[in-house]
mmCIF file of C-alpha atoms in Angstrom:
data_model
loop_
_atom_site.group_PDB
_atom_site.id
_atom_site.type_symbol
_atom_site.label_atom_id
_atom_site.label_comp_id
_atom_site.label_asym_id
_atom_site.label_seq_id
_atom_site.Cartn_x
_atom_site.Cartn_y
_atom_site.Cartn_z
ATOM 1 C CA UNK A 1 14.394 -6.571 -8.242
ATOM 2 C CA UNK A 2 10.494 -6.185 -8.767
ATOM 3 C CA UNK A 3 9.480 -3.015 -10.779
ATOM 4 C CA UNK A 4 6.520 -1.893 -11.129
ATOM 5 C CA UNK A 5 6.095 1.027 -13.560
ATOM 6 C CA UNK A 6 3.257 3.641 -13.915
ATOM 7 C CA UNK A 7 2.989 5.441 -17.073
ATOM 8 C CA UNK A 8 2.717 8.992 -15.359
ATOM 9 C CA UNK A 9 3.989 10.962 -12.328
ATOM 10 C CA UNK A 10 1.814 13.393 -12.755
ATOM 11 C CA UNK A 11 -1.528 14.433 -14.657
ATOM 12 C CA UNK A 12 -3.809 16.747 -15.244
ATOM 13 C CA UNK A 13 -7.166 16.507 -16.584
ATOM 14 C CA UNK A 14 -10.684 18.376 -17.370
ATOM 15 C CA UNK A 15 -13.642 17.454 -15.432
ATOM 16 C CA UNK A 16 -15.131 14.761 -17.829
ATOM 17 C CA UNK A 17 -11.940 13.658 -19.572
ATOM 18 C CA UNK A 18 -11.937 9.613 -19.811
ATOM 19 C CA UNK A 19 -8.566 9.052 -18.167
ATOM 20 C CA UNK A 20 -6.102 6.043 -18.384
ATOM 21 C CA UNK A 21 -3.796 4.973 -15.975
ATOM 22 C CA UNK A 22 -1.281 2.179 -16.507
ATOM 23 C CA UNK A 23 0.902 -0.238 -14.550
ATOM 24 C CA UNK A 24 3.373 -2.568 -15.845
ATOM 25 C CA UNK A 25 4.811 -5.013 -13.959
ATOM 26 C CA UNK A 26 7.908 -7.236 -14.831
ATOM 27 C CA UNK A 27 7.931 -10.432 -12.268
ATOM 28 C CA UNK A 28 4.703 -12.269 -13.775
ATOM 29 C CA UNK A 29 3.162 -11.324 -10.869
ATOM 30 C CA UNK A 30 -0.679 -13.080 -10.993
ATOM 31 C CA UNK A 31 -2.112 -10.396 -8.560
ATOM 32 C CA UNK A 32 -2.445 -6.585 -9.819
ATOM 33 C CA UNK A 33 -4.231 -3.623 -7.413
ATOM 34 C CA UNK A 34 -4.973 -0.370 -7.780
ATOM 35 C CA UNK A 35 -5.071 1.915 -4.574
ATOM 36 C CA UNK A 36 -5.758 5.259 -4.138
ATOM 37 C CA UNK A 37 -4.213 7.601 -1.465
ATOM 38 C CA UNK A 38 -5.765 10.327 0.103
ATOM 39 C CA UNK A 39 -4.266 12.371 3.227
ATOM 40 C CA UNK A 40 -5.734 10.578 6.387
ATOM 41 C CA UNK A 41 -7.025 8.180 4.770
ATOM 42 C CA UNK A 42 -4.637 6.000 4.218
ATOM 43 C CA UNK A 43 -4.412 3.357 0.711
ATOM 44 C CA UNK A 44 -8.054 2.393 -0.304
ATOM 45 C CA UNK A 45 -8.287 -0.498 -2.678
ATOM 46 C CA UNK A 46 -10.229 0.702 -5.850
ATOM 47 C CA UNK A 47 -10.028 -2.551 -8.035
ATOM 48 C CA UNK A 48 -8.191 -6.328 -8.044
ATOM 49 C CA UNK A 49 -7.371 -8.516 -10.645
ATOM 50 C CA UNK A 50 -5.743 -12.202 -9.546
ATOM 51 C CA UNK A 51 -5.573 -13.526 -13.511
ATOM 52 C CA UNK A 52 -5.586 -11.858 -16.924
ATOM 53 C CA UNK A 53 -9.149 -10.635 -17.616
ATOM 54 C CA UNK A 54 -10.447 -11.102 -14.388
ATOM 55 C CA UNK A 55 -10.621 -8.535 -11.790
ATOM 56 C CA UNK A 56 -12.541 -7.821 -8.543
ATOM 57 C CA UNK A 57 -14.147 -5.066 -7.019
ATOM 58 C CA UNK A 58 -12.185 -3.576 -3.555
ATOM 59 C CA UNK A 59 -13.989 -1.121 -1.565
ATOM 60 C CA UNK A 60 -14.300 2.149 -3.307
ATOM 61 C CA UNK A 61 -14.573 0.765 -7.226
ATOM 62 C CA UNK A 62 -17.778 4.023 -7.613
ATOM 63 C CA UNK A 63 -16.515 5.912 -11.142
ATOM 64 C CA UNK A 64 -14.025 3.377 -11.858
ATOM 65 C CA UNK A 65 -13.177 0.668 -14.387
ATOM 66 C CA UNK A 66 -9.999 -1.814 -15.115
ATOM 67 C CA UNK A 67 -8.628 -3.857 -17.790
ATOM 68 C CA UNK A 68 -5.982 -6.752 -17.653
ATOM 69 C CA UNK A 69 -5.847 -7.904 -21.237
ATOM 70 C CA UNK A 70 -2.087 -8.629 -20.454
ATOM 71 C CA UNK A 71 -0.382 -10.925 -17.614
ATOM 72 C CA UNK A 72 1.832 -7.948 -16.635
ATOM 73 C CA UNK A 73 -0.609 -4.789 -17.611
ATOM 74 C CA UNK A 74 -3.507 -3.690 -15.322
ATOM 75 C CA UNK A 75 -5.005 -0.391 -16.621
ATOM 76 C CA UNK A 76 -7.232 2.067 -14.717
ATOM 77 C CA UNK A 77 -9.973 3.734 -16.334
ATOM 78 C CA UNK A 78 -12.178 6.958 -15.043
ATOM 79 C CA UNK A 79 -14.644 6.826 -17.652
ATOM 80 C CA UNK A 80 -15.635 10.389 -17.196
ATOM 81 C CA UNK A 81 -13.563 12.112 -14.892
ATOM 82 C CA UNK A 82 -14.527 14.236 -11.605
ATOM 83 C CA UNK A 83 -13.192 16.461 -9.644
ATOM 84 C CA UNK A 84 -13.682 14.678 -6.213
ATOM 85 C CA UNK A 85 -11.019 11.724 -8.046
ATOM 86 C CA UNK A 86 -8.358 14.199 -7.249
ATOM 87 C CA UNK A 87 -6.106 11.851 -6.078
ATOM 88 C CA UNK A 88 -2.582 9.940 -6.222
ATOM 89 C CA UNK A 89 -2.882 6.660 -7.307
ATOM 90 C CA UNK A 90 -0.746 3.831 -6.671
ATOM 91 C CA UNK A 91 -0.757 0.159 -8.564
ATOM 92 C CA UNK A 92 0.799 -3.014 -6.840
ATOM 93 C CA UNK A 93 1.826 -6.358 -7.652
ATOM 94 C CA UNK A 94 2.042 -9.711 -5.845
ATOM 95 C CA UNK A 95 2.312 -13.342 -6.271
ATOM 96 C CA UNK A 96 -1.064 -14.821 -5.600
ATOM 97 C CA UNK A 97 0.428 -18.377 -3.918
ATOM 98 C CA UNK A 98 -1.457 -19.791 -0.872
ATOM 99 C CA UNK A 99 -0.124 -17.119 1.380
ATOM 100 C CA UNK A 100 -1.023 -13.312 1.376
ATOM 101 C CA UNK A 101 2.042 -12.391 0.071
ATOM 102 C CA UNK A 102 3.394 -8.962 0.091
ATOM 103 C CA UNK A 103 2.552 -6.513 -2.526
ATOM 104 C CA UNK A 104 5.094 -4.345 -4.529
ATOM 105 C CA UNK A 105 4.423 -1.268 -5.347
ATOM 106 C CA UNK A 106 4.809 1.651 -8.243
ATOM 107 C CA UNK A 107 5.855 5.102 -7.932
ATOM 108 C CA UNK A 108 2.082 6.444 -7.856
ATOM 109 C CA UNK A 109 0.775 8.227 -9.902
ATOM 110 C CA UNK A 110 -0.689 12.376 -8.881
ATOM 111 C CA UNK A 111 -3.954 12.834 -10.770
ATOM 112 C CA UNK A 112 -5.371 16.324 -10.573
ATOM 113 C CA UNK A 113 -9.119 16.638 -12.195
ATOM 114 C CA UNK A 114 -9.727 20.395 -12.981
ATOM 115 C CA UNK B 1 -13.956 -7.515 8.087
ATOM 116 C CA UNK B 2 -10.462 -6.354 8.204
ATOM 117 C CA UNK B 3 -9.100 -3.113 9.368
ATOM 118 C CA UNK B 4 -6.103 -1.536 10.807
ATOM 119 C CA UNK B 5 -6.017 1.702 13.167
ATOM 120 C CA UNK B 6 -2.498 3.698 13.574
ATOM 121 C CA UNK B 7 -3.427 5.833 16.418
ATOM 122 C CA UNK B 8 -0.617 8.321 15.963
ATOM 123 C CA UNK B 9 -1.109 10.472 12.668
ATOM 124 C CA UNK B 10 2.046 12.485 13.013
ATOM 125 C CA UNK B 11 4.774 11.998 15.358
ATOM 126 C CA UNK B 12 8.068 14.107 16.114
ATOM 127 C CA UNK B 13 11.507 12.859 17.524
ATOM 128 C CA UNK B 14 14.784 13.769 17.936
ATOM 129 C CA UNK B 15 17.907 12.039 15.651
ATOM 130 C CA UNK B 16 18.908 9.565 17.606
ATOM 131 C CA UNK B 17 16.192 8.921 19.937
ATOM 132 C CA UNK B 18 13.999 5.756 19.839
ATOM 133 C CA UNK B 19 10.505 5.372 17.899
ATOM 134 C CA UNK B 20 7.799 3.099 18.257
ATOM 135 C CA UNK B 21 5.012 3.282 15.464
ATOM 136 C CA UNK B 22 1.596 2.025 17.226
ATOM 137 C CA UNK B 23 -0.810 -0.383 14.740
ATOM 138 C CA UNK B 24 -3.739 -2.233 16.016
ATOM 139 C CA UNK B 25 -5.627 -4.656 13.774
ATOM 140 C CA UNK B 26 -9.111 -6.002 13.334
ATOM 141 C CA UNK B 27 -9.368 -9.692 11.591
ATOM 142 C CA UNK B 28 -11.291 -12.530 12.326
ATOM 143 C CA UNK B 29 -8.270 -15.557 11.844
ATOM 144 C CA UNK B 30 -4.740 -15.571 11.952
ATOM 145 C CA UNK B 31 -3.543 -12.104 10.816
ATOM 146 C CA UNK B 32 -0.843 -11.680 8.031
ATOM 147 C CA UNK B 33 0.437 -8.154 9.318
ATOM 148 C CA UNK B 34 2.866 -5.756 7.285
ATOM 149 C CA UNK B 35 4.782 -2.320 7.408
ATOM 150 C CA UNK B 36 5.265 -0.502 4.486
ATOM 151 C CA UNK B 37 6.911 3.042 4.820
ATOM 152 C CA UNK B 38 7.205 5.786 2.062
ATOM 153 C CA UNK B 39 9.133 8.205 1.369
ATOM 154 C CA UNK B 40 8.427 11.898 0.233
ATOM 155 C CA UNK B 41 7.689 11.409 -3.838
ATOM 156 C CA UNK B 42 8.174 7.486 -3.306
ATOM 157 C CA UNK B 43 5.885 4.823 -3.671
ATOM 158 C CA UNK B 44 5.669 2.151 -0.758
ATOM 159 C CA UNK B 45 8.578 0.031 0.055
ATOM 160 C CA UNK B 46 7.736 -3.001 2.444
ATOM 161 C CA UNK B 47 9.861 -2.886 6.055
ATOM 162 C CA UNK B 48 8.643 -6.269 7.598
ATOM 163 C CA UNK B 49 6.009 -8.809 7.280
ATOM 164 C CA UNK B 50 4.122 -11.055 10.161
ATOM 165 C CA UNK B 51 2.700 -14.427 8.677
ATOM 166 C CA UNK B 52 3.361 -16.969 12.258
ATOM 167 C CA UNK B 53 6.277 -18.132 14.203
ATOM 168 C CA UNK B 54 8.268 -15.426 16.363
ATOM 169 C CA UNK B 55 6.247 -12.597 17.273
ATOM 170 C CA UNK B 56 9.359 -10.224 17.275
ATOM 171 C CA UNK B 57 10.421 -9.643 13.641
ATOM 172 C CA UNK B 58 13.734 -7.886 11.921
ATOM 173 C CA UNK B 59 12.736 -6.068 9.218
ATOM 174 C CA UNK B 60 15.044 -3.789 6.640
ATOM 175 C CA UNK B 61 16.847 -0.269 7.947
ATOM 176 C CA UNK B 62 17.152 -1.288 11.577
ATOM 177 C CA UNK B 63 13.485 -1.601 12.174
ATOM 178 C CA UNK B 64 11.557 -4.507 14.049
ATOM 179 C CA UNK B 65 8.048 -5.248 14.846
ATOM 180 C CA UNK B 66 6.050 -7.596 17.835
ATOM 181 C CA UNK B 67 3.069 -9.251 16.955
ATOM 182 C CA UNK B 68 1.054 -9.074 20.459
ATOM 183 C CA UNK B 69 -2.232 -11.326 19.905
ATOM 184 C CA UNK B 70 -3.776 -10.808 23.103
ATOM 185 C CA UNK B 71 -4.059 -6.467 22.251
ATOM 186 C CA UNK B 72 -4.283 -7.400 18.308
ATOM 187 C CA UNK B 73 -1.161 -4.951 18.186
ATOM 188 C CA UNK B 74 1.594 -5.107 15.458
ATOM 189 C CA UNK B 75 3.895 -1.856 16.707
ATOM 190 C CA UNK B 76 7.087 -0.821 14.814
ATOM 191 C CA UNK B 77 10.195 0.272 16.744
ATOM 192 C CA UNK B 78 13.526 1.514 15.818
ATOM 193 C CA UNK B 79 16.515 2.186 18.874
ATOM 194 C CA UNK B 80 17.832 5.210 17.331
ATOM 195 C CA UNK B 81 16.350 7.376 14.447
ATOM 196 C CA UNK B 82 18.474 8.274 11.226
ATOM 197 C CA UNK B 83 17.046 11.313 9.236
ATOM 198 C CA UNK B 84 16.550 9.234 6.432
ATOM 199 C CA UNK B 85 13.559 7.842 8.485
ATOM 200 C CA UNK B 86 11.268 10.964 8.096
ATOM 201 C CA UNK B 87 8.525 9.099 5.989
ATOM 202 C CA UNK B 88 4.667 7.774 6.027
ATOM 203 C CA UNK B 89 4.559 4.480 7.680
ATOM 204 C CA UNK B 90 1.307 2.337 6.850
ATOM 205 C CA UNK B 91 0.737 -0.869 9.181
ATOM 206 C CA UNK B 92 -1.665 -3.257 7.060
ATOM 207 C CA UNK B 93 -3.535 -6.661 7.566
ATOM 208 C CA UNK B 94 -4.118 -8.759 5.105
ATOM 209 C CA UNK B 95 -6.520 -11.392 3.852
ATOM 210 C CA UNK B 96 -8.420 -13.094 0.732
ATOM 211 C CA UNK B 97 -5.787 -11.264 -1.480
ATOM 212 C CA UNK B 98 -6.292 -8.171 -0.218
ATOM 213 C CA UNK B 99 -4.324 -5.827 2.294
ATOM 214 C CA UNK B 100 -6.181 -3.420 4.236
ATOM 215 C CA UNK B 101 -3.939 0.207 5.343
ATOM 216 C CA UNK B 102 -4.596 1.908 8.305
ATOM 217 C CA UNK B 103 -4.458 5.606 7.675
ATOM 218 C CA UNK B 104 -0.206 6.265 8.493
ATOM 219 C CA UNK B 105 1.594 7.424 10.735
ATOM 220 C CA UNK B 106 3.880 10.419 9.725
ATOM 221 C CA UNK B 107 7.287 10.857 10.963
ATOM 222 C CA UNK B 108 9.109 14.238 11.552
ATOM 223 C CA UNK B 109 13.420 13.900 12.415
ATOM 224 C CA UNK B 110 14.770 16.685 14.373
ATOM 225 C CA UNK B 111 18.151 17.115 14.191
#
């Protein structure tokens, strides 16, 4: 079976904290995402990466950064932290392939931002 | 540009009765169309996928979706509703790597 990991359930965090957010995944996936989900809103995409050290911006990437130094590892950075990134977070995997394949996803991950 | 609506935000139905899950899509070509449900605390576990070929697909836990082209609808039904189904359920559309969610549709079992 896939698995994607995230390194924390749950978090808390000061307004202006630098936070880090990981996601391991273990089927050499080439495609990592980071989503966040937000009541009535549904998953937003917040970053992409289809290769180590590449990434893409999706459609909300405002007071976010990533890293993919690793093939398995994508990392999510709030450089300073705000309140309004309240949020749960949720990374995904996929094979990138010629078709839009379906993603697998992590537990999430409940960031509160005091 | 891609998008998915799920008119229904929260719907309520008896154990044992039949649901249908409503998802209409926005996408310029030939839509790759998924359902992803998720459970309280969980994170998203994929039901069924749409890429071409028979517009009526079987997807895990009794579930089954019809592509309809002609009213760029992708709904989810089930005959006959365990408890175990009370969950989000996210319709997306995908393209250029990415998969686009509509907002969920969230599912209340009453016994």
């Amino acid at each position: 079976d896939v698995k994607v990991t995230q390194s924390s359930r749950y978090l808390v965090k000061r307004t202006g904290e630098k936070v880090f957010l990981e996601c391991v995944q273990d089927m050499d996936h080439e495609n990592m995402f980071w989503y966040r989900q937000d009541p009535g809103l549904g998953l937003r995409l917040i970053y992409f990466s289809y290769d180590v050290k590449m990434k893409e911006k999706g459609d909300i990437p405002e007071g976010y950064s990533v890293s993919r130094e690793k093939k398995e590892r994508f990392s999510l950075i709030l450089e300073s932290a705000s309140t309004n990134q309240t949020s749960m977070y949720l990374c995904a995997s996929s094979f990138r392939g010629t078709l839009i394949n379906e993603q697998f996803f992590g537990p999430g991950t409940r960031l509160t931002v005091l | 540009a891609q998008s998915v609506t799920q008119p229904d935000i929260h719907i309520t139905v008896s154990e044992g009765a039949s649901l249908e899950l409503r998802c209409n899509y926005s996408y310029g070509a030939t839509p790759y169309l998924f359902w992803y449900v998720q459970s309280p605390g969980q994170g998203l576990q994929l039901l069924l996928k749409y890429f071409s070929g028979d517009t009526l697909v079987q997807g895990i836990k009794g579930f089954e979706a019809e592509f309809k082209r002609s009213q760029s609808s992708f709904n989810l039904r089930k005959p006959s509703v365990h408890w175990s189904d009370a969950a989000e359920y996210f319709c997306a559309v995908g393209g250029d790597y990415k998969l686009s969610f509509g907002a969920g549709t969230t599912v209340t079992v009453r016994a």
